[in-house]
Amino acid sequence: MNHLQIVQGYLSMKKPDKAEAKLKETLDYYNEERKLMGLNAPMFMLWLIQFNSRFKNWRINYQIHTEYKDLRTIDNQLTEQCKHILSTFRHALNDTELFEVNLELNARTNPSQIQVRLFIDSGDRLEINGDKLNLSNVVDMDETTSGISCVFSIPWN
């Protein structure tokens, strides 16, 4: 509703370009949410949707690059793995800074698996050594100047 009120505000201020851009952003958001709901992974969906309201200095965006996959058999594992990774980072990074997380979920074939990529955007505020996070047995990590990318896969199907 807030998104639509912003669109209405732009229209009332005679700013149709900004209203159109906000409307597109809103539609993209709801399309991602629709794909998330189509995964049939209620624990994962609830965790992801509630994430931004649970943590004051962490924000997550997500892109689902698959549709209508029934992930109920790996729902718990998927949720717990994501929670574990982000909890590790939350405890290792400064809790007064704002951190953006981008989550991408992809279905892979040969073998069938769900791949999750979490990118923690830390900019130049990265003050930790990925090797000391003790996640190497769980994920593939890659540090860049703008953040850390964590990738893991779960067999599925």
CSV table of C-alpha atoms in Angstrom, one decimal:
chain,number,residue,atom,x,y,z
A,1,MET,CA,0.0,0.0,0.0
A,2,ASN,CA,2.9,2.4,0.8
A,3,HIS,CA,4.3,1.9,-2.7
A,4,LEU,CA,1.0,2.8,-4.3
A,5,GLN,CA,0.7,5.9,-2.0
A,6,ILE,CA,4.1,7.0,-3.3
A,7,VAL,CA,2.9,6.5,-6.9
A,8,GLN,CA,-0.2,8.6,-6.1
A,9,GLY,CA,1.9,11.3,-4.5
A,10,TYR,CA,4.1,11.6,-7.6
A,11,LEU,CA,1.1,11.8,-9.8
A,12,SER,CA,-0.5,14.5,-7.7
A,13,MET,CA,2.8,16.5,-8.0
A,14,LYS,CA,2.7,16.1,-11.8
A,15,LYS,CA,5.7,13.8,-11.9
A,16,PRO,CA,4.5,11.0,-14.1
A,17,ASP,CA,8.1,9.8,-14.9
A,18,LYS,CA,8.8,9.2,-11.2
A,19,ALA,CA,5.4,7.6,-10.7
A,20,GLU,CA,6.0,5.2,-13.6
A,21,ALA,CA,9.5,4.3,-12.3
A,22,LYS,CA,8.0,3.6,-8.8
A,23,LEU,CA,5.2,1.6,-10.3
A,24,LYS,CA,7.6,-0.5,-12.3
A,25,GLU,CA,9.7,-1.1,-9.1
A,26,THR,CA,6.6,-2.1,-7.2
A,27,LEU,CA,5.5,-4.5,-9.9
A,28,ASP,CA,9.0,-6.1,-10.0
A,29,TYR,CA,8.9,-6.5,-6.2
A,30,TYR,CA,5.5,-8.2,-6.3
A,31,ASN,CA,6.6,-10.4,-9.2
A,32,GLU,CA,9.6,-11.7,-7.2
A,33,GLU,CA,7.2,-12.2,-4.2
A,34,ARG,CA,4.9,-14.3,-6.5
A,35,LYS,CA,7.8,-16.5,-7.6
A,36,LEU,CA,8.9,-16.9,-3.9
A,37,MET,CA,5.4,-18.0,-2.9
A,38,GLY,CA,5.4,-20.5,-5.9
A,39,LEU,CA,8.4,-22.4,-4.4
A,40,ASN,CA,6.2,-24.1,-1.8
A,41,ALA,CA,8.9,-23.4,0.9
A,42,PRO,CA,6.9,-21.7,3.6
A,43,MET,CA,9.7,-21.5,6.2
A,44,PHE,CA,12.1,-20.0,3.7
A,45,MET,CA,9.4,-17.6,2.4
A,46,LEU,CA,8.5,-16.4,5.9
A,47,TRP,CA,12.1,-16.0,6.9
A,48,LEU,CA,12.9,-13.9,3.8
A,49,ILE,CA,9.8,-11.7,4.0
A,50,GLN,CA,10.3,-11.0,7.7
A,51,PHE,CA,14.1,-10.4,7.4
A,52,ASN,CA,14.0,-6.6,6.9
A,53,SER,CA,11.7,-6.0,9.9
A,54,ARG,CA,13.7,-8.3,12.2
A,55,PHE,CA,17.1,-6.7,11.8
A,56,LYS,CA,17.7,-2.9,12.2
A,57,ASN,CA,20.9,-2.7,10.2
A,58,TRP,CA,20.5,-5.4,7.6
A,59,ARG,CA,18.3,-5.2,4.4
A,60,ILE,CA,17.8,-8.1,2.0
A,61,ASN,CA,16.6,-8.1,-1.6
A,62,TYR,CA,16.0,-11.2,-3.5
A,63,GLN,CA,15.7,-12.5,-7.0
A,64,ILE,CA,14.1,-15.9,-7.7
A,65,HIS,CA,15.4,-17.2,-11.1
A,66,THR,CA,13.0,-20.2,-11.2
A,67,GLU,CA,9.3,-20.6,-11.1
A,68,TYR,CA,6.9,-23.2,-9.7
A,69,LYS,CA,9.5,-25.5,-8.1
A,70,ASP,CA,8.3,-27.5,-5.2
A,71,LEU,CA,11.0,-27.0,-2.6
A,72,ARG,CA,9.1,-28.3,0.4
A,73,THR,CA,11.6,-31.3,0.8
A,74,ILE,CA,14.5,-28.9,1.3
A,75,ASP,CA,12.6,-26.0,2.9
A,76,ASN,CA,14.2,-26.4,6.3
A,77,GLN,CA,17.7,-27.0,5.1
A,78,LEU,CA,17.5,-24.0,2.7
A,79,THR,CA,16.2,-21.7,5.5
A,80,GLU,CA,18.7,-22.9,8.1
A,81,GLN,CA,21.7,-22.6,5.8
A,82,CYS,CA,20.7,-19.0,4.9
A,83,LYS,CA,20.1,-18.2,8.6
A,84,HIS,CA,23.5,-19.6,9.6
A,85,ILE,CA,25.5,-17.7,7.0
A,86,LEU,CA,23.8,-14.4,7.7
A,87,SER,CA,24.0,-14.9,11.5
A,88,THR,CA,27.7,-15.5,11.2
A,89,PHE,CA,28.2,-12.2,9.3
A,90,ARG,CA,25.9,-10.3,11.6
A,91,HIS,CA,28.1,-11.3,14.6
A,92,ALA,CA,31.3,-10.5,12.7
A,93,LEU,CA,30.4,-7.1,11.3
A,94,ASN,CA,29.8,-3.8,13.0
A,95,ASP,CA,26.2,-3.6,14.3
A,96,THR,CA,26.0,0.2,13.8
A,97,GLU,CA,26.5,0.0,10.0
A,98,LEU,CA,23.8,-0.7,7.5
A,99,PHE,CA,24.5,-3.8,5.3
A,100,GLU,CA,22.7,-4.8,2.1
A,101,VAL,CA,22.3,-8.4,1.2
A,102,ASN,CA,21.3,-9.6,-2.3
A,103,LEU,CA,20.0,-13.2,-2.4
A,104,GLU,CA,19.7,-15.0,-5.7
A,105,LEU,CA,18.1,-18.4,-6.0
A,106,ASN,CA,18.6,-20.6,-9.1
A,107,ALA,CA,17.6,-24.1,-10.1
A,108,ARG,CA,20.4,-26.1,-11.6
A,109,THR,CA,20.2,-29.4,-13.6
A,110,ASN,CA,22.7,-32.2,-13.9
A,111,PRO,CA,22.6,-32.8,-11.0
A,112,SER,CA,19.3,-31.3,-9.8
A,113,GLN,CA,20.1,-28.7,-7.1
A,114,ILE,CA,19.1,-25.3,-5.9
A,115,GLN,CA,21.9,-22.8,-5.8
A,116,VAL,CA,21.8,-19.8,-3.5
A,117,ARG,CA,24.1,-16.8,-3.8
A,118,LEU,CA,24.2,-14.3,-1.0
A,119,PHE,CA,26.1,-11.1,-1.7
A,120,ILE,CA,26.8,-9.0,1.4
A,121,ASP,CA,27.6,-5.5,0.3
A,122,SER,CA,30.0,-4.0,2.7
A,123,GLY,CA,31.7,-1.5,0.5
A,124,ASP,CA,34.9,-0.3,2.1
A,125,ARG,CA,33.6,-1.2,5.6
A,126,LEU,CA,34.8,-4.8,5.3
A,127,GLU,CA,36.8,-5.4,8.4
A,128,ILE,CA,36.8,-9.1,8.6
A,129,ASN,CA,38.7,-11.9,7.0
A,130,GLY,CA,36.5,-14.4,5.3
A,131,ASP,CA,38.8,-17.2,6.2
A,132,LYS,CA,38.1,-16.6,9.9
A,133,LEU,CA,34.3,-16.8,9.5
A,134,ASN,CA,34.5,-20.6,9.6
A,135,LEU,CA,32.0,-21.0,6.7
A,136,SER,CA,34.4,-22.6,4.2
A,137,ASN,CA,33.0,-26.1,4.9
A,138,VAL,CA,29.5,-24.8,4.1
A,139,VAL,CA,29.9,-22.3,1.3
A,140,ASP,CA,32.2,-21.1,-1.5
A,141,MET,CA,33.2,-17.5,-0.5
A,142,ASP,CA,34.7,-14.8,-2.6
A,143,GLU,CA,35.8,-11.5,-1.2
A,144,THR,CA,35.8,-8.4,-3.4
A,145,THR,CA,36.4,-4.7,-2.6
A,146,SER,CA,32.6,-4.2,-2.3
A,147,GLY,CA,31.6,-7.2,-0.3
A,148,ILE,CA,31.5,-11.0,0.1
A,149,SER,CA,29.8,-13.5,-2.1
A,150,CYS,CA,28.7,-16.8,-0.6
A,151,VAL,CA,27.4,-19.6,-2.8
A,152,PHE,CA,26.0,-22.9,-1.7
A,153,SER,CA,23.9,-25.6,-3.4
A,154,ILE,CA,21.4,-28.1,-2.0
A,155,PRO,CA,20.5,-31.3,-3.9
A,156,TRP,CA,16.9,-31.3,-4.9
A,157,ASN,CA,14.3,-33.5,-6.5
